[in-house]
Amino acid sequence: MTSSYPEPAWKVVAASVAGPHHVRDGLPCQDAFSWRVIGERLVAAISDGAGSAAQSEQGSRMLSQCVVDAFAENVSAPLQESYVRRIAEQAVETCRGQLLQAYPDANLADFHATLAAVVMDDSGGFVLQIGDGMAAAVQERQWAPCLLCLPENGEYAEETFFFTQDRWREHLRITPVPSEYDELILVTDGAYSFTAKPAANGLDRDFIAPVCAFLEQNEEERGVVALQQILDHANARRISGDDKTLLWAKRKR
């Protein structure tokens, strides 16, 4: 029996794991991700809840979902920067409002979270960032150099920016991604140090190449399990005690 539905244009695998510091302290994983593929269009978002915020796991979960839902509502709209910025700003405002409505006794600061997202189709697309999440676009497995969208930190190394802050619009960064890029990687801060290679303006080939090859060659369910094991490996835990998320997407040929 053949399906009447077209094959999705993108393959996506994503996973989040709680960092050892959160496990030790009995805290939940405060990272979250969401993604959808509608026809040729990919919409994906990851979010890292701040460890110091009381309900940041709710903020990261709702933010990633709101961003994906907003862009998935109108997949026929051409991807122009003005449109992408408008939809992203609407999504953030919707998320902020929904959080305050769902938790009337809370403050926005209780939901501090960062954002790294991508919206893309066969005409190209855009990366969206608030804070210290990283995104990379790769063409034909050229890991370095690639289109590397680095984190944004504040005056101090551990300081970053959140969608819940008053001046969040000033830190919403939008980067065009040309159509020839066919592979995308999003990571939260906890996985950044062993994924990126900023000095080479790209990704760490020794880590990312075998990971992406495995994800491409295996079914999504097996890929998710493997990605969870990689992010929770002793080496990853030693490098960072933070929660870790990695989202991989590749356009199907």
mmCIF file of C-alpha atoms in Angstrom:
data_model
loop_
_atom_site.group_PDB
_atom_site.id
_atom_site.type_symbol
_atom_site.label_atom_id
_atom_site.label_comp_id
_atom_site.label_asym_id
_atom_site.label_seq_id
_atom_site.Cartn_x
_atom_site.Cartn_y
_atom_site.Cartn_z
ATOM 1 C CA MET A 1 0.000 0.000 0.000
ATOM 2 C CA THR A 2 1.425 3.397 -0.968
ATOM 3 C CA SER A 3 0.942 6.564 1.051
ATOM 4 C CA SER A 4 -0.825 9.582 -0.437
ATOM 5 C CA TYR A 5 1.298 11.900 1.694
ATOM 6 C CA PRO A 6 4.550 13.270 0.235
ATOM 7 C CA GLU A 7 7.784 12.279 1.912
ATOM 8 C CA PRO A 8 9.032 15.013 4.276
ATOM 9 C CA ALA A 9 11.763 17.132 2.721
ATOM 10 C CA TRP A 10 13.895 17.058 5.874
ATOM 11 C CA LYS A 11 15.060 14.387 8.272
ATOM 12 C CA VAL A 12 15.254 15.630 11.867
ATOM 13 C CA VAL A 13 16.611 14.047 15.040
ATOM 14 C CA ALA A 14 16.791 15.839 18.387
ATOM 15 C CA ALA A 15 17.402 15.008 22.033
ATOM 16 C CA SER A 16 17.794 16.728 25.393
ATOM 17 C CA VAL A 17 19.417 15.334 28.536
ATOM 18 C CA ALA A 18 19.643 16.665 32.069
ATOM 19 C CA GLY A 19 23.105 17.781 33.098
ATOM 20 C CA PRO A 20 24.885 16.089 36.003
ATOM 21 C CA HIS A 21 24.524 19.188 38.172
ATOM 22 C CA HIS A 22 20.747 19.107 37.738
ATOM 23 C CA VAL A 23 20.627 15.363 38.373
ATOM 24 C CA ARG A 24 22.677 15.845 41.545
ATOM 25 C CA ASP A 25 20.360 18.600 42.786
ATOM 26 C CA GLY A 26 17.153 16.780 41.835
ATOM 27 C CA LEU A 27 16.233 19.367 39.192
ATOM 28 C CA PRO A 28 14.456 18.596 35.903
ATOM 29 C CA CYS A 29 16.029 19.066 32.501
ATOM 30 C CA GLN A 30 15.442 22.733 31.692
ATOM 31 C CA ASP A 31 16.238 22.415 27.971
ATOM 32 C CA ALA A 32 13.502 21.878 25.402
ATOM 33 C CA PHE A 33 13.071 21.525 21.648
ATOM 34 C CA SER A 34 10.313 21.435 19.051
ATOM 35 C CA TRP A 35 10.269 20.918 15.294
ATOM 36 C CA ARG A 36 7.969 20.384 12.348
ATOM 37 C CA VAL A 37 8.414 19.647 8.651
ATOM 38 C CA ILE A 38 5.579 20.833 6.418
ATOM 39 C CA GLY A 39 6.249 20.131 2.758
ATOM 40 C CA GLU A 40 9.575 21.732 1.895
ATOM 41 C CA ARG A 41 9.661 23.876 5.023
ATOM 42 C CA LEU A 42 11.532 23.032 8.192
ATOM 43 C CA VAL A 43 10.820 24.862 11.444
ATOM 44 C CA ALA A 44 12.900 23.909 14.476
ATOM 45 C CA ALA A 45 13.668 25.518 17.814
ATOM 46 C CA ILE A 46 15.682 24.692 20.916
ATOM 47 C CA SER A 47 15.664 26.549 24.215
ATOM 48 C CA ASP A 48 17.806 26.519 27.340
ATOM 49 C CA GLY A 49 16.085 27.443 30.589
ATOM 50 C CA ALA A 50 18.214 29.384 33.046
ATOM 51 C CA GLY A 51 19.253 27.331 36.066
ATOM 52 C CA SER A 52 18.625 30.300 38.342
ATOM 53 C CA ALA A 53 14.984 30.759 37.251
ATOM 54 C CA ALA A 54 12.302 28.997 39.273
ATOM 55 C CA GLN A 55 10.251 27.656 36.345
ATOM 56 C CA SER A 56 12.628 27.913 33.413
ATOM 57 C CA GLU A 57 11.699 24.433 32.159
ATOM 58 C CA GLN A 58 8.209 25.810 31.493
ATOM 59 C CA GLY A 59 9.682 28.827 29.728
ATOM 60 C CA SER A 60 11.944 26.791 27.444
ATOM 61 C CA ARG A 61 9.208 24.307 26.600
ATOM 62 C CA MET A 62 6.610 26.943 25.756
ATOM 63 C CA LEU A 63 9.045 29.182 23.871
ATOM 64 C CA SER A 64 10.259 26.434 21.536
ATOM 65 C CA GLN A 65 6.673 25.327 20.907
ATOM 66 C CA CYS A 66 5.345 28.843 20.287
ATOM 67 C CA VAL A 67 8.096 29.645 17.774
ATOM 68 C CA VAL A 68 7.512 26.445 15.805
ATOM 69 C CA ASP A 69 3.719 26.851 15.882
ATOM 70 C CA ALA A 70 3.923 30.465 14.689
ATOM 71 C CA PHE A 71 6.015 29.641 11.625
ATOM 72 C CA ALA A 72 4.052 26.478 10.869
ATOM 73 C CA GLU A 73 0.756 28.395 10.615
ATOM 74 C CA ASN A 74 1.565 29.939 7.238
ATOM 75 C CA VAL A 75 4.062 27.842 5.302
ATOM 76 C CA SER A 76 3.083 29.438 2.003
ATOM 77 C CA ALA A 77 4.528 32.821 2.998
ATOM 78 C CA PRO A 78 7.904 33.499 1.330
ATOM 79 C CA LEU A 79 10.822 33.601 3.750
ATOM 80 C CA GLN A 80 11.904 37.218 3.809
ATOM 81 C CA GLU A 81 13.749 38.740 6.765
ATOM 82 C CA SER A 82 11.017 41.257 7.577
ATOM 83 C CA TYR A 83 8.438 38.454 7.704
ATOM 84 C CA VAL A 84 10.682 36.205 9.795
ATOM 85 C CA ARG A 85 11.346 38.974 12.323
ATOM 86 C CA ARG A 86 7.656 39.839 12.582
ATOM 87 C CA ILE A 87 6.573 36.231 13.148
ATOM 88 C CA ALA A 88 9.393 35.634 15.642
ATOM 89 C CA GLU A 89 8.454 38.724 17.637
ATOM 90 C CA GLN A 90 4.798 37.704 17.637
ATOM 91 C CA ALA A 91 5.739 34.223 18.827
ATOM 92 C CA VAL A 92 7.801 35.569 21.714
ATOM 93 C CA GLU A 93 5.051 37.975 22.768
ATOM 94 C CA THR A 94 2.500 35.148 22.584
ATOM 95 C CA CYS A 95 4.720 32.943 24.727
ATOM 96 C CA ARG A 96 5.268 35.639 27.345
ATOM 97 C CA GLY A 97 1.529 36.258 27.567
ATOM 98 C CA GLN A 98 0.640 32.565 27.787
ATOM 99 C CA LEU A 99 3.140 31.983 30.580
ATOM 100 C CA LEU A 100 1.765 34.827 32.698
ATOM 101 C CA GLN A 101 -1.774 33.622 32.068
ATOM 102 C CA ALA A 102 -0.935 30.029 32.970
ATOM 103 C CA TYR A 103 1.084 31.005 36.052
ATOM 104 C CA PRO A 104 -0.558 34.192 37.429
ATOM 105 C CA ASP A 105 1.578 34.236 40.584
ATOM 106 C CA ALA A 106 4.856 34.134 38.685
ATOM 107 C CA ASN A 107 7.047 36.830 37.146
ATOM 108 C CA LEU A 108 8.515 36.648 33.658
ATOM 109 C CA ALA A 109 11.965 36.296 35.194
ATOM 110 C CA ASP A 110 10.865 32.924 36.583
ATOM 111 C CA PHE A 111 10.816 31.625 32.987
ATOM 112 C CA HIS A 112 14.188 32.890 31.726
ATOM 113 C CA ALA A 113 15.263 30.917 28.635
ATOM 114 C CA THR A 114 17.341 31.342 25.479
ATOM 115 C CA LEU A 115 16.401 30.543 21.891
ATOM 116 C CA ALA A 116 18.087 29.097 18.819
ATOM 117 C CA ALA A 117 15.796 28.354 15.893
ATOM 118 C CA VAL A 118 15.754 27.880 12.144
ATOM 119 C CA VAL A 119 13.109 28.239 9.457
ATOM 120 C CA MET A 120 14.142 27.019 6.021
ATOM 121 C CA ASP A 121 12.910 25.614 2.721
ATOM 122 C CA ASP A 122 14.362 25.055 -0.744
ATOM 123 C CA SER A 123 14.719 28.822 -1.270
ATOM 124 C CA GLY A 124 16.886 29.291 1.828
ATOM 125 C CA GLY A 125 15.988 30.472 5.283
ATOM 126 C CA PHE A 126 17.032 32.127 8.519
ATOM 127 C CA VAL A 127 18.534 31.328 11.910
ATOM 128 C CA LEU A 128 17.029 33.108 14.917
ATOM 129 C CA GLN A 129 18.855 33.488 18.232
ATOM 130 C CA ILE A 130 18.356 35.055 21.631
ATOM 131 C CA GLY A 131 21.184 34.330 24.033
ATOM 132 C CA ASP A 132 23.834 31.637 24.081
ATOM 133 C CA GLY A 133 22.418 28.887 21.877
ATOM 134 C CA MET A 134 24.416 28.070 18.748
ATOM 135 C CA ALA A 135 23.352 27.243 15.204
ATOM 136 C CA ALA A 136 25.391 25.986 12.267
ATOM 137 C CA ALA A 137 24.525 25.468 8.602
ATOM 138 C CA VAL A 138 26.677 23.063 6.614
ATOM 139 C CA GLN A 139 27.054 22.456 2.888
ATOM 140 C CA GLU A 140 28.044 18.983 1.667
ATOM 141 C CA ARG A 141 29.572 17.980 4.997
ATOM 142 C CA GLN A 142 32.096 20.825 5.050
ATOM 143 C CA TRP A 143 32.225 21.179 8.812
ATOM 144 C CA ALA A 144 34.766 23.988 8.957
ATOM 145 C CA PRO A 145 34.469 26.634 7.840
ATOM 146 C CA CYS A 146 30.679 26.675 7.733
ATOM 147 C CA LEU A 147 27.919 29.165 8.479
ATOM 148 C CA LEU A 148 28.418 29.393 12.240
ATOM 149 C CA CYS A 149 25.983 31.464 14.314
ATOM 150 C CA LEU A 150 27.760 31.913 17.626
ATOM 151 C CA PRO A 151 26.242 32.421 21.085
ATOM 152 C CA GLU A 152 25.791 35.894 22.515
ATOM 153 C CA ASN A 153 27.065 36.390 26.025
ATOM 154 C CA GLY A 154 27.013 39.475 28.183
ATOM 155 C CA GLU A 155 29.860 41.262 29.905
ATOM 156 C CA TYR A 156 30.777 38.094 31.779
ATOM 157 C CA ALA A 157 31.257 34.573 30.390
ATOM 158 C CA GLU A 158 28.296 33.101 32.288
ATOM 159 C CA GLU A 159 25.958 35.987 31.437
ATOM 160 C CA THR A 160 23.534 35.813 28.519
ATOM 161 C CA PHE A 161 20.156 37.130 27.359
ATOM 162 C CA PHE A 162 16.615 35.766 27.634
ATOM 163 C CA PHE A 163 13.269 36.174 25.871
ATOM 164 C CA THR A 164 11.753 37.212 29.192
ATOM 165 C CA GLN A 165 13.860 40.353 29.593
ATOM 166 C CA ASP A 166 12.477 43.808 28.836
ATOM 167 C CA ARG A 167 14.961 44.482 26.014
ATOM 168 C CA TRP A 168 14.832 41.055 24.398
ATOM 169 C CA ARG A 169 14.184 42.514 20.932
ATOM 170 C CA GLU A 170 17.646 44.083 20.960
ATOM 171 C CA HIS A 171 19.110 40.585 21.266
ATOM 172 C CA LEU A 172 16.980 38.845 18.652
ATOM 173 C CA ARG A 173 19.575 38.045 15.981
ATOM 174 C CA ILE A 174 18.489 36.890 12.535
ATOM 175 C CA THR A 175 21.016 35.385 10.116
ATOM 176 C CA PRO A 176 20.222 34.499 6.475
ATOM 177 C CA VAL A 177 20.985 30.927 5.389
ATOM 178 C CA PRO A 178 21.472 30.470 1.608
ATOM 179 C CA SER A 179 19.637 27.590 -0.047
ATOM 180 C CA GLU A 180 22.800 25.591 -0.822
ATOM 181 C CA TYR A 181 23.193 24.700 2.871
ATOM 182 C CA ASP A 182 21.582 21.296 3.348
ATOM 183 C CA GLU A 183 22.394 20.366 6.951
ATOM 184 C CA LEU A 184 21.657 22.217 10.196
ATOM 185 C CA ILE A 185 22.779 21.757 13.786
ATOM 186 C CA LEU A 186 21.337 23.580 16.801
ATOM 187 C CA VAL A 187 22.856 23.174 20.279
ATOM 188 C CA THR A 188 22.246 24.688 23.684
ATOM 189 C CA ASP A 189 25.061 26.080 25.776
ATOM 190 C CA GLY A 190 25.785 22.775 27.515
ATOM 191 C CA ALA A 191 26.781 21.084 24.249
ATOM 192 C CA TYR A 192 28.476 24.063 22.626
ATOM 193 C CA SER A 193 32.038 23.518 23.828
ATOM 194 C CA PHE A 194 32.409 20.034 22.300
ATOM 195 C CA THR A 195 30.388 20.760 19.150
ATOM 196 C CA ALA A 196 31.790 24.047 17.882
ATOM 197 C CA LYS A 197 35.277 25.018 16.824
ATOM 198 C CA PRO A 198 35.120 28.841 16.706
ATOM 199 C CA ALA A 199 38.797 29.244 15.814
ATOM 200 C CA ALA A 200 38.076 27.402 12.568
ATOM 201 C CA ASN A 201 34.734 29.174 12.123
ATOM 202 C CA GLY A 202 33.023 25.816 12.112
ATOM 203 C CA LEU A 203 32.240 22.589 13.911
ATOM 204 C CA ASP A 204 34.514 20.020 15.532
ATOM 205 C CA ARG A 205 34.815 17.409 12.786
ATOM 206 C CA ASP A 206 35.979 14.647 15.131
ATOM 207 C CA PHE A 207 32.774 14.930 17.144
ATOM 208 C CA ILE A 208 30.108 16.005 14.679
ATOM 209 C CA ALA A 209 30.998 13.991 11.556
ATOM 210 C CA PRO A 210 30.363 10.505 13.017
ATOM 211 C CA VAL A 211 27.285 11.731 14.891
ATOM 212 C CA CYS A 212 25.659 13.149 11.760
ATOM 213 C CA ALA A 213 26.617 10.108 9.670
ATOM 214 C CA PHE A 214 24.926 7.812 12.190
ATOM 215 C CA LEU A 215 21.802 9.967 12.376
ATOM 216 C CA GLU A 216 21.481 10.025 8.603
ATOM 217 C CA GLN A 217 21.940 6.272 8.209
ATOM 218 C CA ASN A 218 19.532 5.152 10.949
ATOM 219 C CA GLU A 219 15.843 5.489 11.771
ATOM 220 C CA GLU A 220 14.798 8.452 13.871
ATOM 221 C CA GLU A 221 13.965 6.385 16.963
ATOM 222 C CA ARG A 222 17.400 4.761 16.991
ATOM 223 C CA GLY A 223 19.001 8.137 16.344
ATOM 224 C CA VAL A 224 17.248 9.715 19.332
ATOM 225 C CA VAL A 225 18.480 6.971 21.668
ATOM 226 C CA ALA A 226 22.030 7.280 20.342
ATOM 227 C CA LEU A 227 21.970 11.074 20.646
ATOM 228 C CA GLN A 228 20.790 10.851 24.249
ATOM 229 C CA GLN A 229 23.643 8.481 25.025
ATOM 230 C CA ILE A 230 26.170 10.763 23.355
ATOM 231 C CA LEU A 231 24.965 13.854 25.227
ATOM 232 C CA ASP A 232 24.965 11.929 28.526
ATOM 233 C CA HIS A 233 28.336 10.259 27.971
ATOM 234 C CA ALA A 234 30.931 10.613 30.717
ATOM 235 C CA ASN A 235 33.074 12.829 28.470
ATOM 236 C CA ALA A 236 30.169 15.208 27.837
ATOM 237 C CA ARG A 237 29.281 15.283 31.536
ATOM 238 C CA ARG A 238 32.886 16.060 32.411
ATOM 239 C CA ILE A 239 33.050 18.943 29.936
ATOM 240 C CA SER A 240 29.797 20.538 31.104
ATOM 241 C CA GLY A 241 27.479 20.012 34.056
ATOM 242 C CA ASP A 242 24.662 21.820 32.246
ATOM 243 C CA ASP A 243 21.673 20.339 30.419
ATOM 244 C CA LYS A 244 22.417 19.544 26.779
ATOM 245 C CA THR A 245 20.337 19.629 23.606
ATOM 246 C CA LEU A 246 21.341 18.865 20.039
ATOM 247 C CA LEU A 247 18.994 19.084 17.066
ATOM 248 C CA TRP A 248 20.148 17.845 13.654
ATOM 249 C CA ALA A 249 18.306 18.336 10.366
ATOM 250 C CA LYS A 250 19.304 17.339 6.832
ATOM 251 C CA ARG A 251 17.514 18.013 3.599
ATOM 252 C CA LYS A 252 16.704 14.818 1.731
ATOM 253 C CA ARG A 253 18.064 14.649 -1.805
#
